[in-house]
Amino acid sequence: MVKWWKQSAFYEIYMPSFKDGNGDGLGDFAGITSKLDYLKELGVDGLWLTPFYPSPKVDNGYDISDYYSIDPAYGTMEDFEAFIAEAHKRNIKVIVDIVLNHTSSEHEWFKESRSSKDHPKRDWYIWRDEPNNWESFFSGSAWEFDEATGQYYYHAFAKEQVDLNWANLEVKNAMYDVMRFWLEKGVDGFRLDVINFLTINDSFIDNPYDHEKNEQIHLYDKDQEGILTVIEEIADVVHQSPDKFLVGEVGSEDIEILKRYSGLNKLDVSFNFNIGSIAEFDAEKIYEQLVETEKAYGSDQIATLFFSSHDMSRHISRFGGDEERAKLVAALMLTAKGVPFIYQGDEIGMKDWVTDDITKMMDIQGRLAYEEALKAGKSVEEALVVANERCRDKSRTPMQWSSDSHAGFSEVVPWITVPEDAINTNVENQEGNPDSMLSFYKKMLKLRKEHTSFHTGEYEFLRYQDGMIYFIRSNEIERTLVALNFSEEEKSLELEFKNMNLLLSNKRNSLESSDVLTISGNEVIILKEDAGNDGLNER
């Protein structure tokens, strides 16, 4: 039997920005629950929720101060339980973000740890008399001096996000208990944040420095020895509950590193940043990464397919802002081999927001970059450019539901700026338009559900030709051809199909019988043929 997650298309919900249900300007569980019918109609099978636990929100919830509660800003435990029940009633699974490698500095565990060198929880975190040269992945030193006990504590990210000591068995067991708690609450799995940072090199060797790139090489503070043993333990804890799903955020674009974390007795999948984080549109590079991933993973692992998230620029903006190209990217994500993850708002073509005012910037990563740029002697204008480059607010603005005030996200001013283009780009404007981005996503998701080759089919081939990516996927039931012409010019493929059926195109409604398929510029065309017939040849 095929595991449910292999057949699923997931949708990421960034908790503060999806839908405000109680009128305080911040997204919450009541708001999400009110939009479950929208998500069902869209056609997604699973939701990934970013953190919703109590937090000072230095890093918008990725600094957790209590793993066993719901942040009051998002509602109550009853609201959460009602949301889970309503999602399951619609056959929508729910996975939740969990941060295992660090807690908030406001967590009771850390307050106890920093209270005394002799406290039983002192060793729950990483303390040293002297810092080494390790740098935070946000900015500056990864070590913070604590005057109370005269030692430095380690933080791979913000100083308010204090790294747990996973060499301590008590820490492991405490975090495993956290995961069991939420599994009992009914979640269908976890997205594990920055999971390859769980272990560090306890000899604390200085990291080397790349002088050409002017950046530190993080050789000893991630992907360290023993990490895969911990991953296997986590997988064992979670998979003791049947039909649960584990996806890991592994901070790397190297497919050889990414593949280590998933497979038998490990994570079910890890996010493939080698594909998803390509900075500028390059069809050939996307194709090459698809091929490399297929070679690396083989038949015992499966990739993920995503091009946007709350941590990166939206792909429609990175790839030039063209909606037709964005449709082709969506078609690739939903038909190629892998588990797709759609980011909220991509289904309507939401674009990046860039601020002209540092006081409107909410993301700590951007604000720290701004401060560092000023210290380095840059002007206010230059520092703002740097801040916008590093800032993750660009993809975190409120979901654009309508052209009403505040984009229909809230009845009051939201926690972060609503982009001006929300008046044109929103769900309400697109729902009745058959040519809209939203309608295209609905068609693609419906097609994915109806045709098993898109979630269980192997590649018969995967090819690239002058700006066009095309492939056949097949299983014991069907064969499907997907051709994505990312170029502006017509392309031709010589077919050897019989009884050829057009499943979907963004340019035509029917297909003339021919041995040669002509594909327009920026066209996606998807065909189905009975299994057992020959394929197609390049022309």
Short mmCIF file of N, CA and C in Angstrom, two decimals, residues 11 14 17-18 38 307-309 312-319 321-323 326 343-353 393-402 406-407 409 416-427 430 437-438 441:
data_model
loop_
_atom_site.label_atom_id
_atom_site.label_comp_id
_atom_site.label_asym_id
_atom_site.label_seq_id
_atom_site.Cartn_x
_atom_site.Cartn_y
_atom_site.Cartn_z
N TYR A 11 0.54 22.08 1.71
CA TYR A 11 0.36 23.53 1.63
C TYR A 11 0.89 24.12 2.92
N TYR A 14 1.82 29.92 7.01
CA TYR A 14 2.63 30.74 7.90
C TYR A 14 1.67 31.36 8.91
N SER A 17 0.20 34.97 9.29
CA SER A 17 -0.20 35.71 8.09
C SER A 17 -1.27 35.04 7.24
N PHE A 18 -1.89 33.96 7.70
CA PHE A 18 -2.85 33.28 6.84
C PHE A 18 -4.25 33.89 6.95
N TYR A 38 -11.89 26.43 1.70
CA TYR A 38 -11.08 26.97 0.60
C TYR A 38 -9.94 26.01 0.26
N PHE A 307 9.35 25.60 -4.34
CA PHE A 307 10.13 26.74 -4.86
C PHE A 307 9.93 27.99 -4.02
N SER A 308 9.08 27.93 -3.00
CA SER A 308 8.87 29.08 -2.11
C SER A 308 8.64 28.57 -0.69
N SER A 309 8.89 29.43 0.28
CA SER A 309 8.54 29.14 1.67
C SER A 309 8.61 30.46 2.44
N MET A 312 12.18 32.30 2.26
CA MET A 312 12.83 32.71 1.02
C MET A 312 11.93 33.59 0.18
N SER A 313 12.53 34.21 -0.80
CA SER A 313 11.77 35.00 -1.76
C SER A 313 10.81 34.09 -2.52
N ARG A 314 9.63 34.63 -2.85
CA ARG A 314 8.67 33.85 -3.62
C ARG A 314 9.23 33.58 -5.02
N HIS A 315 8.96 32.38 -5.54
CA HIS A 315 9.58 32.01 -6.81
C HIS A 315 9.09 32.87 -7.97
N ILE A 316 7.85 33.35 -7.91
CA ILE A 316 7.38 34.19 -9.01
C ILE A 316 8.22 35.46 -9.10
N SER A 317 8.68 35.98 -7.96
CA SER A 317 9.54 37.17 -7.96
C SER A 317 10.97 36.81 -8.33
N ARG A 318 11.49 35.73 -7.77
CA ARG A 318 12.86 35.33 -8.11
C ARG A 318 13.01 35.01 -9.59
N PHE A 319 11.93 34.47 -10.17
CA PHE A 319 12.00 33.99 -11.55
C PHE A 319 11.49 35.01 -12.57
N GLY A 321 8.84 37.41 -12.23
CA GLY A 321 7.52 38.01 -12.06
C GLY A 321 6.49 37.63 -13.11
N ASP A 322 6.83 36.74 -14.01
CA ASP A 322 5.93 36.36 -15.09
C ASP A 322 4.95 35.28 -14.64
N GLU A 323 3.66 35.52 -14.79
CA GLU A 323 2.65 34.57 -14.31
C GLU A 323 2.61 33.29 -15.13
N ALA A 326 5.29 31.19 -13.92
CA ALA A 326 4.93 30.67 -12.60
C ALA A 326 3.97 29.49 -12.71
N TYR A 343 3.50 27.03 -1.09
CA TYR A 343 3.50 28.04 -0.04
C TYR A 343 2.29 28.96 -0.19
N GLN A 344 1.64 29.26 0.93
CA GLN A 344 0.43 30.09 0.89
C GLN A 344 0.62 31.34 0.04
N GLY A 345 -0.35 31.59 -0.82
CA GLY A 345 -0.30 32.77 -1.67
C GLY A 345 0.31 32.52 -3.03
N ASP A 346 1.12 31.46 -3.16
CA ASP A 346 1.68 31.16 -4.48
C ASP A 346 0.58 30.79 -5.46
N GLU A 347 -0.53 30.24 -4.94
CA GLU A 347 -1.62 29.82 -5.82
C GLU A 347 -2.38 31.01 -6.42
N ILE A 348 -2.11 32.21 -5.93
CA ILE A 348 -2.71 33.40 -6.56
C ILE A 348 -1.63 34.31 -7.14
N GLY A 349 -0.38 33.88 -7.09
CA GLY A 349 0.70 34.68 -7.67
C GLY A 349 1.14 35.84 -6.82
N MET A 350 1.04 35.72 -5.49
CA MET A 350 1.54 36.78 -4.62
C MET A 350 3.03 36.98 -4.86
N LYS A 351 3.47 38.24 -4.84
CA LYS A 351 4.86 38.58 -5.10
C LYS A 351 5.54 39.10 -3.84
N ASP A 352 6.86 39.20 -3.91
CA ASP A 352 7.65 39.69 -2.79
C ASP A 352 7.27 41.13 -2.42
N TRP A 353 7.36 41.43 -1.14
CA TRP A 353 7.20 42.79 -0.64
C TRP A 353 8.57 43.29 -0.19
N ASP A 393 10.76 38.98 5.46
CA ASP A 393 9.42 39.57 5.41
C ASP A 393 8.84 39.53 4.01
N LYS A 394 9.71 39.50 3.01
CA LYS A 394 9.25 39.63 1.62
C LYS A 394 8.19 38.61 1.26
N SER A 395 8.23 37.42 1.91
CA SER A 395 7.23 36.38 1.60
C SER A 395 6.27 36.13 2.76
N ARG A 396 6.31 36.98 3.78
CA ARG A 396 5.54 36.73 5.00
C ARG A 396 4.35 37.68 5.17
N THR A 397 4.07 38.48 4.16
CA THR A 397 2.95 39.42 4.27
C THR A 397 1.62 38.67 4.28
N PRO A 398 0.55 39.32 4.73
CA PRO A 398 -0.74 38.63 4.89
C PRO A 398 -1.28 38.03 3.59
N MET A 399 -1.91 36.88 3.73
CA MET A 399 -2.59 36.24 2.61
C MET A 399 -3.64 37.21 2.07
N GLN A 400 -3.68 37.33 0.74
CA GLN A 400 -4.54 38.32 0.10
C GLN A 400 -5.85 37.67 -0.34
N TRP A 401 -6.87 37.83 0.51
CA TRP A 401 -8.15 37.16 0.28
C TRP A 401 -9.09 37.97 -0.61
N SER A 402 -9.02 39.31 -0.50
CA SER A 402 -9.96 40.13 -1.27
C SER A 402 -9.37 41.52 -1.46
N HIS A 406 -7.16 45.82 4.18
CA HIS A 406 -6.25 44.82 4.76
C HIS A 406 -6.33 43.48 4.03
N ALA A 407 -6.71 43.54 2.75
CA ALA A 407 -6.75 42.37 1.85
C ALA A 407 -7.68 41.27 2.35
N PHE A 409 -7.67 39.98 5.08
CA PHE A 409 -6.96 39.16 6.08
C PHE A 409 -7.47 39.45 7.48
N ILE A 416 1.96 43.04 9.99
CA ILE A 416 2.96 43.37 8.98
C ILE A 416 2.24 44.01 7.79
N THR A 417 2.96 44.78 7.02
CA THR A 417 2.38 45.54 5.92
C THR A 417 1.69 44.66 4.87
N VAL A 418 0.54 45.12 4.40
CA VAL A 418 -0.14 44.49 3.27
C VAL A 418 0.37 45.15 1.99
N PRO A 419 0.91 44.39 1.04
CA PRO A 419 1.42 45.00 -0.20
C PRO A 419 0.32 45.72 -0.98
N GLU A 420 0.73 46.76 -1.71
CA GLU A 420 -0.24 47.56 -2.47
C GLU A 420 -0.94 46.75 -3.54
N ASP A 421 -0.26 45.75 -4.12
CA ASP A 421 -0.87 45.01 -5.22
C ASP A 421 -1.94 44.03 -4.77
N ALA A 422 -2.21 43.98 -3.44
CA ALA A 422 -3.27 43.10 -2.93
C ALA A 422 -4.63 43.47 -3.51
N ILE A 423 -4.80 44.74 -3.89
CA ILE A 423 -6.09 45.16 -4.42
C ILE A 423 -6.40 44.47 -5.75
N ASN A 424 -5.36 44.04 -6.46
CA ASN A 424 -5.54 43.33 -7.73
C ASN A 424 -5.31 41.84 -7.61
N THR A 425 -4.30 41.46 -6.85
CA THR A 425 -3.94 40.05 -6.70
C THR A 425 -4.55 39.50 -5.42
N ASN A 426 -5.67 38.83 -5.55
CA ASN A 426 -6.32 38.25 -4.38
C ASN A 426 -7.23 37.09 -4.79
N VAL A 427 -7.64 36.32 -3.83
CA VAL A 427 -8.47 35.13 -4.07
C VAL A 427 -9.80 35.52 -4.71
N GLN A 430 -9.80 36.16 -8.39
CA GLN A 430 -9.39 35.05 -9.26
C GLN A 430 -10.36 33.88 -9.28
N MET A 437 -4.37 32.30 -12.02
CA MET A 437 -3.40 31.43 -11.37
C MET A 437 -4.11 30.45 -10.44
N LEU A 438 -5.09 30.94 -9.70
CA LEU A 438 -5.83 30.08 -8.77
C LEU A 438 -6.54 28.96 -9.50
N TYR A 441 -3.97 26.32 -10.52
CA TYR A 441 -3.57 25.45 -9.40
C TYR A 441 -4.66 24.42 -9.11
#
